[in-house]
PDB file of C-alpha atoms in Angstrom:
ATOM      1  CA  UNK V 654      17.112   3.740   8.966  1.00  0.00           C
ATOM      2  CA  UNK V 655      13.945   5.693   9.943  1.00  0.00           C
ATOM      3  CA  UNK V 656      10.573   4.747   8.373  1.00  0.00           C
ATOM      4  CA  UNK V 657       7.762   7.231   8.665  1.00  0.00           C
ATOM      5  CA  UNK V 658       4.001   6.376   8.166  1.00  0.00           C
ATOM      6  CA  UNK V 659       2.308   9.183   6.131  1.00  0.00           C
ATOM      7  CA  UNK V 660      -1.537   9.357   6.116  1.00  0.00           C
ATOM      8  CA  UNK V 661      -2.976  10.407   2.765  1.00  0.00           C
ATOM      9  CA  UNK V 662      -6.483  10.195   4.255  1.00  0.00           C
ATOM     10  CA  UNK V 663      -9.118   7.580   4.053  1.00  0.00           C
ATOM     11  CA  UNK V 664     -11.801   6.299   1.884  1.00  0.00           C
ATOM     12  CA  UNK V 665     -15.277   4.801   2.683  1.00  0.00           C
ATOM     13  CA  UNK V 666     -16.262   1.702   0.777  1.00  0.00           C
ATOM     14  CA  UNK V 667     -19.442  -0.301   0.626  1.00  0.00           C
ATOM     15  CA  UNK V 668     -19.527  -3.670   2.535  1.00  0.00           C
ATOM     16  CA  UNK V 669     -20.088  -5.531  -0.693  1.00  0.00           C
ATOM     17  CA  UNK V 670     -16.408  -4.912  -1.554  1.00  0.00           C
ATOM     18  CA  UNK V 671     -15.563  -7.955   0.671  1.00  0.00           C
ATOM     19  CA  UNK V 672     -15.959 -11.184  -0.901  1.00  0.00           C
ATOM     20  CA  UNK V 673     -16.295 -14.783   0.572  1.00  0.00           C
ATOM     21  CA  UNK V 674     -14.446 -17.636  -1.101  1.00  0.00           C
ATOM     22  CA  UNK V 675     -16.492 -18.250  -4.224  1.00  0.00           C
ATOM     23  CA  UNK V 676     -17.030 -14.651  -4.907  1.00  0.00           C
ATOM     24  CA  UNK V 677     -20.226 -13.893  -2.919  1.00  0.00           C
ATOM     25  CA  UNK V 678     -20.040 -10.536  -1.377  1.00  0.00           C
ATOM     26  CA  UNK V 679     -20.675  -9.871   2.314  1.00  0.00           C
ATOM     27  CA  UNK V 680     -23.899  -8.040   3.153  1.00  0.00           C
ATOM     28  CA  UNK V 681     -26.037  -8.119   6.295  1.00  0.00           C
ATOM     29  CA  UNK V 682     -23.933 -11.187   7.321  1.00  0.00           C
ATOM     30  CA  UNK V 683     -20.722  -9.070   7.955  1.00  0.00           C
ATOM     31  CA  UNK V 684     -19.111 -10.216  11.319  1.00  0.00           C
ATOM     32  CA  UNK V 685     -19.918  -7.853  14.113  1.00  0.00           C
ATOM     33  CA  UNK V 686     -16.181  -7.093  14.809  1.00  0.00           C
ATOM     34  CA  UNK V 687     -15.838  -5.053  11.618  1.00  0.00           C
ATOM     35  CA  UNK V 688     -16.577  -1.352  12.426  1.00  0.00           C
ATOM     36  CA  UNK V 689     -18.682   0.557  10.044  1.00  0.00           C
ATOM     37  CA  UNK V 690     -19.018   4.289   9.520  1.00  0.00           C
ATOM     38  CA  UNK V 691     -22.595   5.266   8.403  1.00  0.00           C
ATOM     39  CA  UNK V 692     -22.848   1.843   6.982  1.00  0.00           C
ATOM     40  CA  UNK V 693     -19.399   1.793   5.185  1.00  0.00           C
ATOM     41  CA  UNK V 694     -16.053   0.261   5.647  1.00  0.00           C
ATOM     42  CA  UNK V 695     -13.450   2.920   6.297  1.00  0.00           C
ATOM     43  CA  UNK V 696     -10.020   2.196   4.872  1.00  0.00           C
ATOM     44  CA  UNK V 697      -6.935   4.234   5.882  1.00  0.00           C
ATOM     45  CA  UNK V 698      -4.650   5.235   2.918  1.00  0.00           C
ATOM     46  CA  UNK V 699      -1.024   5.286   3.948  1.00  0.00           C
ATOM     47  CA  UNK V 700       2.292   5.905   2.223  1.00  0.00           C
ATOM     48  CA  UNK V 701       5.720   5.182   3.768  1.00  0.00           C
ATOM     49  CA  UNK V 702       8.964   7.193   3.669  1.00  0.00           C
ATOM     50  CA  UNK V 703      12.211   5.254   4.255  1.00  0.00           C
ATOM     51  CA  UNK V 704      15.115   7.600   5.320  1.00  0.00           C
ATOM     52  CA  UNK V 705      18.752   6.131   5.149  1.00  0.00           C
ATOM     53  CA  UNK V 706      20.216   9.204   6.390  1.00  0.00           C
ATOM     54  CA  UNK V 707      21.084  10.632   2.900  1.00  0.00           C
ATOM     55  CA  UNK V 708      18.076  10.165   0.695  1.00  0.00           C
ATOM     56  CA  UNK V 709      14.534   9.157   1.128  1.00  0.00           C
ATOM     57  CA  UNK V 710      12.739   6.502  -0.720  1.00  0.00           C
ATOM     58  CA  UNK V 711       8.887   6.960  -0.650  1.00  0.00           C
ATOM     59  CA  UNK V 712       6.687   3.865  -1.162  1.00  0.00           C
ATOM     60  CA  UNK V 713       3.434   5.049  -2.800  1.00  0.00           C
ATOM     61  CA  UNK V 714       2.189   8.559  -3.193  1.00  0.00           C
ATOM     62  CA  UNK V 715      -1.573   8.535  -2.198  1.00  0.00           C
ATOM     63  CA  UNK V 716      -4.198   9.796  -4.510  1.00  0.00           C
ATOM     64  CA  UNK V 717      -3.693  13.630  -4.707  1.00  0.00           C
ATOM     65  CA  UNK V 718      -7.041  15.148  -5.931  1.00  0.00           C
ATOM     66  CA  UNK V 719      -7.772  12.054  -8.332  1.00  0.00           C
ATOM     67  CA  UNK V 720     -10.403  10.377  -6.143  1.00  0.00           C
ATOM     68  CA  UNK V 721     -12.373  11.137  -2.987  1.00  0.00           C
ATOM     69  CA  UNK V 722     -11.932  14.488  -1.101  1.00  0.00           C
ATOM     70  CA  UNK V 723     -11.035  12.539   2.069  1.00  0.00           C
ATOM     71  CA  UNK V 724      -7.809  11.659   0.545  1.00  0.00           C
ATOM     72  CA  UNK V 725      -4.793  13.725  -0.979  1.00  0.00           C
ATOM     73  CA  UNK V 726      -3.265  14.877   2.256  1.00  0.00           C
ATOM     74  CA  UNK V 727       0.169  13.424   1.662  1.00  0.00           C
ATOM     75  CA  UNK V 728       1.793  16.879   1.452  1.00  0.00           C
ATOM     76  CA  UNK V 729       0.552  17.835   4.832  1.00  0.00           C
ATOM     77  CA  UNK V 730       1.572  14.552   6.186  1.00  0.00           C
ATOM     78  CA  UNK V 731       5.133  15.218   4.964  1.00  0.00           C
ATOM     79  CA  UNK V 732       4.991  18.688   6.441  1.00  0.00           C
ATOM     80  CA  UNK V 733       3.984  17.493   9.766  1.00  0.00           C
ATOM     81  CA  UNK V 734       6.712  14.831   9.790  1.00  0.00           C
ATOM     82  CA  UNK V 735       9.239  17.630   8.855  1.00  0.00           C
ATOM     83  CA  UNK V 736      10.206  15.627   5.667  1.00  0.00           C
ATOM     84  CA  UNK V 737      11.433  17.914   2.938  1.00  0.00           C
ATOM     85  CA  UNK V 738      10.091  16.922  -0.404  1.00  0.00           C
ATOM     86  CA  UNK V 739      13.417  17.783  -1.975  1.00  0.00           C
ATOM     87  CA  UNK V 740      14.964  14.827  -0.210  1.00  0.00           C
ATOM     88  CA  UNK V 741      12.727  12.416  -1.878  1.00  0.00           C
ATOM     89  CA  UNK V 742      14.694  11.277  -4.885  1.00  0.00           C
ATOM     90  CA  UNK V 743      13.262   7.675  -5.234  1.00  0.00           C
ATOM     91  CA  UNK V 744       9.372   6.821  -5.530  1.00  0.00           C
ATOM     92  CA  UNK V 745       8.674   3.139  -5.758  1.00  0.00           C
ATOM     93  CA  UNK V 746       5.124   1.797  -6.277  1.00  0.00           C
ATOM     94  CA  UNK V 747       3.669  -1.328  -4.796  1.00  0.00           C
ATOM     95  CA  UNK V 748       1.049  -1.236  -7.704  1.00  0.00           C
ATOM     96  CA  UNK V 749      -0.577   1.216 -10.001  1.00  0.00           C
ATOM     97  CA  UNK V 750      -4.077   1.568  -8.558  1.00  0.00           C
ATOM     98  CA  UNK V 751      -5.051   5.436  -8.388  1.00  0.00           C
ATOM     99  CA  UNK V 752      -4.761   5.784  -4.619  1.00  0.00           C
ATOM    100  CA  UNK V 753      -1.109   4.879  -4.916  1.00  0.00           C
ATOM    101  CA  UNK V 754       0.262   6.726  -7.803  1.00  0.00           C
ATOM    102  CA  UNK V 755      -1.586  10.114  -8.268  1.00  0.00           C
ATOM    103  CA  UNK V 756       0.520  11.934  -5.526  1.00  0.00           C
ATOM    104  CA  UNK V 757       3.177  12.400  -8.083  1.00  0.00           C
ATOM    105  CA  UNK V 758       1.220  15.497  -9.082  1.00  0.00           C
ATOM    106  CA  UNK V 759      -0.144  17.987  -6.562  1.00  0.00           C
ATOM    107  CA  UNK V 760      -3.666  19.229  -6.796  1.00  0.00           C
ATOM    108  CA  UNK V 761      -2.456  22.425  -8.319  1.00  0.00           C
ATOM    109  CA  UNK V 762      -0.605  20.579 -11.068  1.00  0.00           C
ATOM    110  CA  UNK V 763       2.954  20.954  -9.736  1.00  0.00           C
ATOM    111  CA  UNK V 764       5.285  18.048  -9.354  1.00  0.00           C
ATOM    112  CA  UNK V 765       4.969  16.593  -5.863  1.00  0.00           C
ATOM    113  CA  UNK V 766       8.721  15.647  -5.694  1.00  0.00           C
ATOM    114  CA  UNK V 767      10.801  18.189  -7.609  1.00  0.00           C
ATOM    115  CA  UNK V 768      14.089  16.201  -7.154  1.00  0.00           C
ATOM    116  CA  UNK V 769      12.657  12.926  -8.149  1.00  0.00           C
ATOM    117  CA  UNK V 770      15.433  11.112 -10.005  1.00  0.00           C
ATOM    118  CA  UNK V 771      14.114   7.343  -9.893  1.00  0.00           C
ATOM    119  CA  UNK V 772      10.553   6.182 -10.397  1.00  0.00           C
ATOM    120  CA  UNK V 773      10.109   2.495  -9.953  1.00  0.00           C
ATOM    121  CA  UNK V 774       6.937   0.710 -11.226  1.00  0.00           C
ATOM    122  CA  UNK V 775       6.342  -3.069 -11.226  1.00  0.00           C
ATOM    123  CA  UNK V 776       7.459  -4.250 -14.609  1.00  0.00           C
ATOM    124  CA  UNK V 777       4.063  -6.024 -15.514  1.00  0.00           C
ATOM    125  CA  UNK V 778       2.096  -2.705 -14.837  1.00  0.00           C
ATOM    126  CA  UNK V 779       4.180  -0.388 -16.748  1.00  0.00           C
ATOM    127  CA  UNK V 780       1.593  -0.137 -19.534  1.00  0.00           C
ATOM    128  CA  UNK V 781      -0.938   0.469 -16.928  1.00  0.00           C
ATOM    129  CA  UNK V 782       0.944   3.357 -15.431  1.00  0.00           C
ATOM    130  CA  UNK V 783       1.596   4.729 -18.849  1.00  0.00           C
ATOM    131  CA  UNK V 784      -2.057   4.868 -19.638  1.00  0.00           C
ATOM    132  CA  UNK V 785      -2.741   7.334 -17.059  1.00  0.00           C
ATOM    133  CA  UNK V 786      -2.847  10.615 -18.938  1.00  0.00           C
ATOM    134  CA  UNK V 787      -2.604  12.903 -15.783  1.00  0.00           C
ATOM    135  CA  UNK V 788       0.822  11.430 -15.185  1.00  0.00           C
ATOM    136  CA  UNK V 789       2.024  11.650 -18.801  1.00  0.00           C
ATOM    137  CA  UNK V 790       5.123  13.675 -17.854  1.00  0.00           C
ATOM    138  CA  UNK V 791       6.427  10.640 -15.973  1.00  0.00           C
ATOM    139  CA  UNK V 792       5.669   8.021 -18.571  1.00  0.00           C
ATOM    140  CA  UNK V 793       9.193   8.112 -20.176  1.00  0.00           C
ATOM    141  CA  UNK V 794      10.865   8.392 -16.714  1.00  0.00           C
ATOM    142  CA  UNK V 795       9.767   5.156 -15.163  1.00  0.00           C
ATOM    143  CA  UNK V 796      12.083   2.158 -14.644  1.00  0.00           C
ATOM    144  CA  UNK V 797      10.767  -1.372 -14.375  1.00  0.00           C
ATOM    145  CA  UNK V 798      10.824  -3.017 -10.866  1.00  0.00           C
ATOM    146  CA  UNK V 799      11.154  -6.682 -10.459  1.00  0.00           C
ATOM    147  CA  UNK V 800      10.737  -9.154  -7.418  1.00  0.00           C
ATOM    148  CA  UNK V 801      14.022  -9.565  -5.841  1.00  0.00           C
ATOM    149  CA  UNK V 802      15.334  -6.214  -7.090  1.00  0.00           C
ATOM    150  CA  UNK V 803      17.485  -4.243  -4.482  1.00  0.00           C
ATOM    151  CA  UNK V 804      16.383  -0.557  -4.411  1.00  0.00           C
ATOM    152  CA  UNK V 805      19.303   0.155  -2.008  1.00  0.00           C
ATOM    153  CA  UNK V 806      21.598  -1.771   0.468  1.00  0.00           C
ATOM    154  CA  UNK V 807      18.491  -1.950   2.793  1.00  0.00           C
ATOM    155  CA  UNK V 808      15.401  -2.269   0.632  1.00  0.00           C
ATOM    156  CA  UNK V 809      14.460  -5.290  -1.534  1.00  0.00           C
ATOM    157  CA  UNK V 810      11.392  -5.784  -3.700  1.00  0.00           C
ATOM    158  CA  UNK V 811       9.169  -8.779  -2.710  1.00  0.00           C
ATOM    159  CA  UNK V 812       6.704 -10.525  -5.064  1.00  0.00           C
ATOM    160  CA  UNK V 813       3.175 -10.120  -3.849  1.00  0.00           C
ATOM    161  CA  UNK V 814       1.010 -10.547  -6.925  1.00  0.00           C
ATOM    162  CA  UNK V 815      -2.671 -11.052  -6.777  1.00  0.00           C
ATOM    163  CA  UNK V 816      -4.266  -7.769  -5.699  1.00  0.00           C
ATOM    164  CA  UNK V 817      -2.742  -6.678  -9.078  1.00  0.00           C
ATOM    165  CA  UNK V 818      -0.517  -8.379 -11.603  1.00  0.00           C
ATOM    166  CA  UNK V 819       2.678  -6.733 -10.423  1.00  0.00           C
ATOM    167  CA  UNK V 820       1.662  -6.022  -6.693  1.00  0.00           C
ATOM    168  CA  UNK V 821       4.960  -5.673  -4.935  1.00  0.00           C
ATOM    169  CA  UNK V 822       6.121  -5.383  -1.312  1.00  0.00           C
ATOM    170  CA  UNK V 823       9.235  -4.002   0.045  1.00  0.00           C
ATOM    171  CA  UNK V 824      11.460  -5.561   2.667  1.00  0.00           C
ATOM    172  CA  UNK V 825      13.355  -3.001   4.738  1.00  0.00           C
ATOM    173  CA  UNK V 826      16.108  -4.439   6.822  1.00  0.00           C
ATOM    174  CA  UNK V 827      18.595  -2.649   9.256  1.00  0.00           C
ATOM    175  CA  UNK V 828      20.485  -3.916  12.321  1.00  0.00           C
ATOM    176  CA  UNK V 829      18.901  -7.286  12.422  1.00  0.00           C
ATOM    177  CA  UNK V 830      15.378  -5.861  12.168  1.00  0.00           C
ATOM    178  CA  UNK V 831      12.991  -6.195   9.296  1.00  0.00           C
ATOM    179  CA  UNK V 832       9.906  -4.248   8.072  1.00  0.00           C
ATOM    180  CA  UNK V 833       7.820  -5.345   5.275  1.00  0.00           C
ATOM    181  CA  UNK V 834       5.893  -2.666   3.463  1.00  0.00           C
ATOM    182  CA  UNK V 835       3.137  -4.700   1.976  1.00  0.00           C
ATOM    183  CA  UNK V 836       0.918  -2.447  -0.026  1.00  0.00           C
ATOM    184  CA  UNK V 837      -2.656  -3.805  -0.362  1.00  0.00           C
ATOM    185  CA  UNK V 838      -2.185  -7.208   1.091  1.00  0.00           C
ATOM    186  CA  UNK V 839      -5.004  -6.489   3.607  1.00  0.00           C
ATOM    187  CA  UNK V 840      -7.764  -4.000   3.218  1.00  0.00           C
ATOM    188  CA  UNK V 841     -10.020  -4.586   6.139  1.00  0.00           C
ATOM    189  CA  UNK V 842      -7.606  -5.561   9.228  1.00  0.00           C
ATOM    190  CA  UNK V 843     -10.634  -6.146  11.566  1.00  0.00           C
ATOM    191  CA  UNK V 844     -11.476  -9.257   9.351  1.00  0.00           C
ATOM    192  CA  UNK V 845      -8.810 -10.236   7.019  1.00  0.00           C
ATOM    193  CA  UNK V 846      -6.165 -11.298   9.582  1.00  0.00           C
ATOM    194  CA  UNK V 847      -8.677 -13.652  11.355  1.00  0.00           C
ATOM    195  CA  UNK V 848      -9.991 -14.729   8.079  1.00  0.00           C
ATOM    196  CA  UNK V 849      -7.369 -14.245   5.378  1.00  0.00           C
ATOM    197  CA  UNK V 850      -9.523 -16.127   2.824  1.00  0.00           C
ATOM    198  CA  UNK V 851     -11.738 -13.067   2.564  1.00  0.00           C
ATOM    199  CA  UNK V 852     -10.881 -11.169  -0.562  1.00  0.00           C
ATOM    200  CA  UNK V 853     -11.435  -7.705  -1.852  1.00  0.00           C
ATOM    201  CA  UNK V 854     -13.576  -6.861  -4.970  1.00  0.00           C
ATOM    202  CA  UNK V 855     -10.773  -5.057  -6.557  1.00  0.00           C
ATOM    203  CA  UNK V 856      -8.215  -7.896  -6.372  1.00  0.00           C
ATOM    204  CA  UNK V 857      -7.432  -8.471 -10.024  1.00  0.00           C
ATOM    205  CA  UNK V 858      -7.111 -12.299  -9.048  1.00  0.00           C
ATOM    206  CA  UNK V 859      -8.766 -13.173  -5.833  1.00  0.00           C
ATOM    207  CA  UNK V 860      -7.509 -16.672  -5.520  1.00  0.00           C
ATOM    208  CA  UNK V 861      -3.928 -15.556  -6.080  1.00  0.00           C
ATOM    209  CA  UNK V 862      -4.451 -12.623  -3.686  1.00  0.00           C
ATOM    210  CA  UNK V 863      -5.683 -15.201  -0.970  1.00  0.00           C
ATOM    211  CA  UNK V 864      -2.639 -17.387  -1.698  1.00  0.00           C
ATOM    212  CA  UNK V 865      -0.245 -14.396  -1.386  1.00  0.00           C
ATOM    213  CA  UNK V 866      -1.958 -13.098   1.653  1.00  0.00           C
ATOM    214  CA  UNK V 867      -1.610 -16.485   3.462  1.00  0.00           C
ATOM    215  CA  UNK V 868       2.186 -16.776   2.333  1.00  0.00           C
ATOM    216  CA  UNK V 869       3.121 -13.305   3.418  1.00  0.00           C
ATOM    217  CA  UNK V 870       1.238 -13.338   6.678  1.00  0.00           C
ATOM    218  CA  UNK V 871       2.954 -16.653   7.496  1.00  0.00           C
ATOM    219  CA  UNK V 872       6.400 -15.235   6.717  1.00  0.00           C
ATOM    220  CA  UNK V 873       5.873 -12.115   8.829  1.00  0.00           C
ATOM    221  CA  UNK V 874       4.482 -14.060  11.666  1.00  0.00           C
ATOM    222  CA  UNK V 875       7.175 -16.844  11.509  1.00  0.00           C
ATOM    223  CA  UNK V 876      10.034 -14.448  11.152  1.00  0.00           C
ATOM    224  CA  UNK V 877       8.973 -11.709  13.583  1.00  0.00           C
ATOM    225  CA  UNK V 878       8.828  -9.003  11.007  1.00  0.00           C
ATOM    226  CA  UNK V 879       7.104  -5.759  11.507  1.00  0.00           C
ATOM    227  CA  UNK V 880       4.630  -4.954   8.632  1.00  0.00           C
ATOM    228  CA  UNK V 881       3.340  -1.657   7.200  1.00  0.00           C
ATOM    229  CA  UNK V 882       0.182  -1.713   5.212  1.00  0.00           C
ATOM    230  CA  UNK V 883      -1.460   0.873   2.842  1.00  0.00           C
ATOM    231  CA  UNK V 884      -4.788   0.191   4.267  1.00  0.00           C
ATOM    232  CA  UNK V 885      -4.095  -0.860   7.780  1.00  0.00           C
ATOM    233  CA  UNK V 886      -5.620   1.683  10.277  1.00  0.00           C
ATOM    234  CA  UNK V 887      -3.342   4.657  10.574  1.00  0.00           C
ATOM    235  CA  UNK V 888      -0.306   4.596  11.194  1.00  0.00           C
ATOM    236  CA  UNK V 889      -0.641   1.024   9.733  1.00  0.00           C
ATOM    237  CA  UNK V 890       2.439  -0.497  11.334  1.00  0.00           C
ATOM    238  CA  UNK V 891       2.625  -3.551  13.646  1.00  0.00           C
ATOM    239  CA  UNK V 892       3.375  -7.283  14.005  1.00  0.00           C
ATOM    240  CA  UNK V 893       1.604 -10.274  12.892  1.00  0.00           C
ATOM    241  CA  UNK V 894       1.173 -13.501  14.961  1.00  0.00           C
ATOM    242  CA  UNK V 895      -0.664 -16.795  14.194  1.00  0.00           C
ATOM    243  CA  UNK V 896      -3.756 -17.891  16.077  1.00  0.00           C
ATOM    244  CA  UNK V 897      -5.443 -21.284  15.825  1.00  0.00           C
ATOM    245  CA  UNK V 898      -6.841 -20.765  12.362  1.00  0.00           C
ATOM    246  CA  UNK V 899      -5.605 -17.403  11.220  1.00  0.00           C
ATOM    247  CA  UNK V 900      -3.652 -14.473  12.369  1.00  0.00           C
ATOM    248  CA  UNK V 901      -3.532 -11.544  14.635  1.00  0.00           C
ATOM    249  CA  UNK V 902      -2.340  -7.967  14.065  1.00  0.00           C
ATOM    250  CA  UNK V 903      -0.731  -6.141  16.857  1.00  0.00           C
ATOM    251  CA  UNK V 904      -0.271  -2.495  16.073  1.00  0.00           C
ATOM    252  CA  UNK V 905       2.843  -0.751  17.261  1.00  0.00           C
TER     253      UNK V 905
END
């Protein structure tokens, strides 16, 4: 099994997107360890290709040209990694926010993955996906994805609801090693590992997102799993360990 991190780009977001327990946004009281770029939070946007030697499963597809111009570079990342798009036959989404799904269609309107034969969308977000007009050609080709479902002998879907109603992680196992591709569990790694109670404005259910973050961080730390995150600083892969009151991320 080979897992490749693919950088779609980055997006700069206002500090107020970070919320304290109770819903109050951060402002001038943002902890000093959080780096800012011209006053904004900079989030990497990553997708992950899982190669079993025959086919490639792609987890998330980036944003194509549907959002900021600093994103949409997944095709270049695939080229740099020498991954032929024709080998990508399965695409699975962690959730249906626009920076994860629009890469199905290239900026010029062509299909991003011409040999796509399986498109997996969390079951509770199927209607959300099918409401996106730009992706209408894929609406009838989707298959529902449920927690616990096996995508292959080595990939299993893991429940991670909170950031979105169907938010899903993917546990990849091979030769005694485990990697958890966890989507948007953490948006600002410089803060949310140490203080996992800090939420993100776009979490559909901030309390559930907090509980899910604590649960999965604990699983990763206690079991020695590697993790891969859509918004961890590129390449977005590392290990989690416990500290006295929170967690620490150790990039690989």
